[in-house]
């Protein structure tokens, strides 16, 4: 399984950005705002172009602080455009995982 990265500071798609971690109950939320991007990210979605990232857009992500091996966990991502309008809500359900700093590690398998 691919490792999920919760810390986007090393991502080269954003040229000017802020990232703010906020503990929230059993979750760590990270508010990532890209003020300036290398180029907008558009993908094909069932034959239609779908914009996933652009100047001023935000990703607000939440991951559990602790999910023991074999326990079903979840992660949530909300994508907002530059005006703050929610465009996408993504839920990832998985087993196990944990934290090493701000990096989310998916369990093997």
Steps between C-alpha positions, in 0.01 A plus 500: 500500500623849420605711797280802557674829569320745723785753496493681162799733559724294268244494218633698203159593352459801729750784463361718783291340775420471869439186702346513847457186717209514747434223757126429516391230745634163381604652165773722365367741240731675254384808311717530186450810281681541169521871423694442177534169312745387232202422275137414567433126534220368281426129451259306279196380694274276291577701186462839668779728623508530879710774664664376821741781582548866410622833638345580841347154548505319836517140611377441854596151609424302815665177612463302822787553743509127577346201327628162627585229244191315381260775608308671222600867484412788272640818358309797366598762242292804406602700190399869487549745214644852542160639607462233772238298314529125578561308177577150620474284809719189501489227765769232513414193710792272586636264762773591747749778461651762722714810520870566462526876541243630251529212254209258486607139456255258347525143626667247266283280284 
